[in-house]
Amino acid sequence: MRTCPQLLPPRCDEMFGWFEANEVIAFNNQAVEILPQWRLFSTESGDLVDAVVPFMGESITDGTLAKFLKNPGDRVELDEPIAQIETDKVTIDVASPEAGVIQKFLAKEGETVEPGTKIAVISKSGEGATHVAPSESAGEKAASPPPPAEKVEEKQKPKAEAAPAAEKPKAPSPPPPPPPKRSATEPQLPPKDRERRIPMTRLRKRVAARLKDSQNTFALLTTFNEVDMTNLMKLRSDYKDAFVEKHGVKLGLMSGFVKAAVSGLQNQPIINAVIDGDDIIYRDYVDISIAVGTPKGLVVPVIRNAENMNFADIEKEINTLAKKANDGSISIDEMAGGTFTISNGGVYGSLLSTPIINPPQSAILGMHSIVSRPMVVGGNVVPRPMMYIALTYDHRLIDGREAVFFLRRIKDVVEDPRRLLLDI
């Protein structure tokens, strides 16, 4: 019987490399049996640890190993990302459980992995890692000795013997058959070497499936209106410096539209509702989803309880969520839910579009680019900064009357923001 030198029983597992399984040891003058399952992390010396896929969310059961951020032989620190897992909604990092050197990978890029899957082995001491630099492999090839002269002669002899046979005259070969004539209606396809085939990302496949489900499920209808942006743009121009000085963020146009949408949803609560079987669920809160285009695909982070937020709160939240969406650090919880969506295609120069509803919501507001157009104001034709706005809605739940009234409320509030102050 031997004595465990550690102070606490849970820490004895790090010392079990020098104990045998099922051996009885003394700990605090009590006999303790060493069970085989206590020997964590695979090696007898306790030097190797496994990097495993973390929990990815309640509704996510697997993901695709998108890429490794390190190579075998690279040094990693504790909690340093070594790989990225791409799911239907977000990209998740696999962090190193210990500081050490990556010994080998247990999975390949492109494989489907589940939470708990081992993808890499890390050596805490850095021993046993295999990593050959390109320069080293090239040097080994250059340093390898040339083949013996005898073997070179043996390889050349068959060629010399075959030379006389090659001198025999050959019968003239028949001319190649002419290429088949294409009919006038047959399409001329481009050569395959001018095409590239790349697998769709899980996020792109998820977005495609949801948008197609939206078209198949909802009775989609879109109504339009136009907004004179003069007053909202003047408000931003007059107070942008004071706004930044006090709140630390820039005053944008999106906060004005969020506040206008909140007012419209409160005036027309059916647009904030959703169909559930044979029932209609009315929500007494407003969670606004903001569609954000990222290099990996479309994500829709949510501004929670927008009805209780002012312009500064909304701008700060939009700033934070947009940064997370673009750098891939946004979480599933920050995109879950939402009662109404705003999509701003105007930032890309879109003049007019018909947005598709974000399931399971019932409507989506589309913003577009601001264009100076001649408008009749007070009997005179003057240039005005105008924006087309579109509301796509589920006609099973929302009638045209409610949709038009909602867009009209958006127009009234944006064109005269003082209505928000006076609640009229």
mmCIF file of C-alpha atoms in Angstrom, residues 7 22 57 85 199 220 239 257 264-265 309 317 319-320 342:
data_model
loop_
_atom_site.group_PDB
_atom_site.id
_atom_site.type_symbol
_atom_site.label_atom_id
_atom_site.label_comp_id
_atom_site.label_asym_id
_atom_site.label_seq_id
_atom_site.Cartn_x
_atom_site.Cartn_y
_atom_site.Cartn_z
ATOM 1 C CA LEU A 7 -3.980 17.023 -0.370
ATOM 2 C CA ASN A 22 -7.179 -1.394 -8.839
ATOM 3 C CA GLY A 57 -26.558 24.942 -28.151
ATOM 4 C CA ILE A 85 -16.915 24.334 -36.007
ATOM 5 C CA PRO A 199 -19.635 22.910 -50.995
ATOM 6 C CA LEU A 220 -46.687 36.297 -48.833
ATOM 7 C CA TYR A 239 -27.368 66.597 -32.982
ATOM 8 C CA PHE A 257 -36.726 53.246 -38.029
ATOM 9 C CA GLY A 264 -46.320 50.898 -35.678
ATOM 10 C CA LEU A 265 -46.375 47.474 -33.984
ATOM 11 C CA MET A 309 -35.175 51.624 -25.321
ATOM 12 C CA GLU A 317 -27.102 47.525 -29.144
ATOM 13 C CA ASN A 319 -23.253 48.480 -32.781
ATOM 14 C CA THR A 320 -22.493 45.609 -30.422
ATOM 15 C CA ILE A 342 -36.000 45.019 -40.344
#
